[in-house]
């Protein structure tokens, strides 16, 4: 495919994202404007993984960003790997919230976005993958108000997920890490649900789900997540349905945490949406049709088709020892970036 690179629209740990216009698109197979995610040899593995996962997930889920193919270019003497993606004209939810200057989104909008992300997660999990890096920076906002999950660079097959036994790994962003990831190196679909809960808190309140005190460090955050009973902040102003939804995401034991499929039946997201309001997010109307919404199941076992997935937890150190083992000189900018660190 012949194409022209346009302005840069985003930066990630592994890549730079810019606009791309196909220069010969007579067949009309491609959209007139795409996003191209480009990486040098350092980020190539992540892009290859992303392409392979997106191919396996297919094009039939509206809540997952579409991939139009890949190619390689030589730019300034360097080989670049390029991945062509559906262009989200309103950027990520993270950048959108930053523009609101610390304000969160109206609950009706949070409900709608949460339902969309859950449909995306259900598709990812049903196809045997875990995203492993769900956060507001990886949820993209489109011109029509739709949101889609992006950035599959760290996604993994679920059966591989618990096999991370070569040293201690921190994947994704520590603020979104689930207790079992901190304590036992487990990165599975359950961890995506925990991360979704953190994203919901942030969307609604404009603040991260873990309040970070001045002077607190990486280590103390991991201890709070992994050890003890503390849970992420549940905003006071959220409706009772919203609070209940978050308590289902923030279950420390991954085996008892609700799945994406179960959460899609929760009244917080089981709503009908007035499609006419889709263009203007602020005017977006969410109709709560309570007669259609069943009572929230009180525990995972009230879902007849729910099967407990036993996680093959390795018998390693106690949580305290495990968290202590995460101390490293390579401390990432964990509050804002996507850095990941391997400690061996
Ligand atoms: N399809 C897209 N349309 C519009 N903007 C995009 C698109 N894909 C990515 N971006 C922007 O570029 C940023 C970086 O993209 P992405 O997170 O996919 O890169 P990455 O290198 O995998 O980053 P990470 O550090 O999260 O692993 C996003 O936060 C978003 O602002």
mmCIF file of C-alpha atoms in Angstrom, residues 46 64-65 88-89 103 145 147 177 211 222 243 249 253 265 291 312 321:
data_model
loop_
_atom_site.group_PDB
_atom_site.id
_atom_site.type_symbol
_atom_site.label_atom_id
_atom_site.label_comp_id
_atom_site.label_asym_id
_atom_site.label_seq_id
_atom_site.Cartn_x
_atom_site.Cartn_y
_atom_site.Cartn_z
ATOM 1 C CA UNK A 46 5.249 -5.316 20.562
ATOM 2 C CA UNK A 64 -12.040 -3.124 19.382
ATOM 3 C CA UNK A 65 -9.970 -0.863 17.175
ATOM 4 C CA UNK A 88 -9.941 7.772 16.635
ATOM 5 C CA UNK A 89 -10.452 11.482 15.945
ATOM 6 C CA UNK A 103 -13.180 16.938 36.247
ATOM 7 C CA UNK A 145 -19.063 9.113 20.635
ATOM 8 C CA UNK A 147 -15.175 4.087 22.426
ATOM 9 C CA UNK A 177 -2.410 -3.757 38.467
ATOM 10 C CA UNK A 211 -4.891 8.166 45.821
ATOM 11 C CA UNK A 222 2.450 -2.265 45.307
ATOM 12 C CA UNK A 243 -20.707 1.551 43.709
ATOM 13 C CA UNK A 249 -14.552 -5.464 39.976
ATOM 14 C CA UNK A 253 -9.512 -12.984 44.980
ATOM 15 C CA UNK A 265 -25.710 -7.997 33.109
ATOM 16 C CA UNK A 291 -38.180 -3.130 33.831
ATOM 17 C CA UNK A 312 -2.558 -22.200 38.655
ATOM 18 C CA UNK A 321 8.148 -11.352 50.288
#
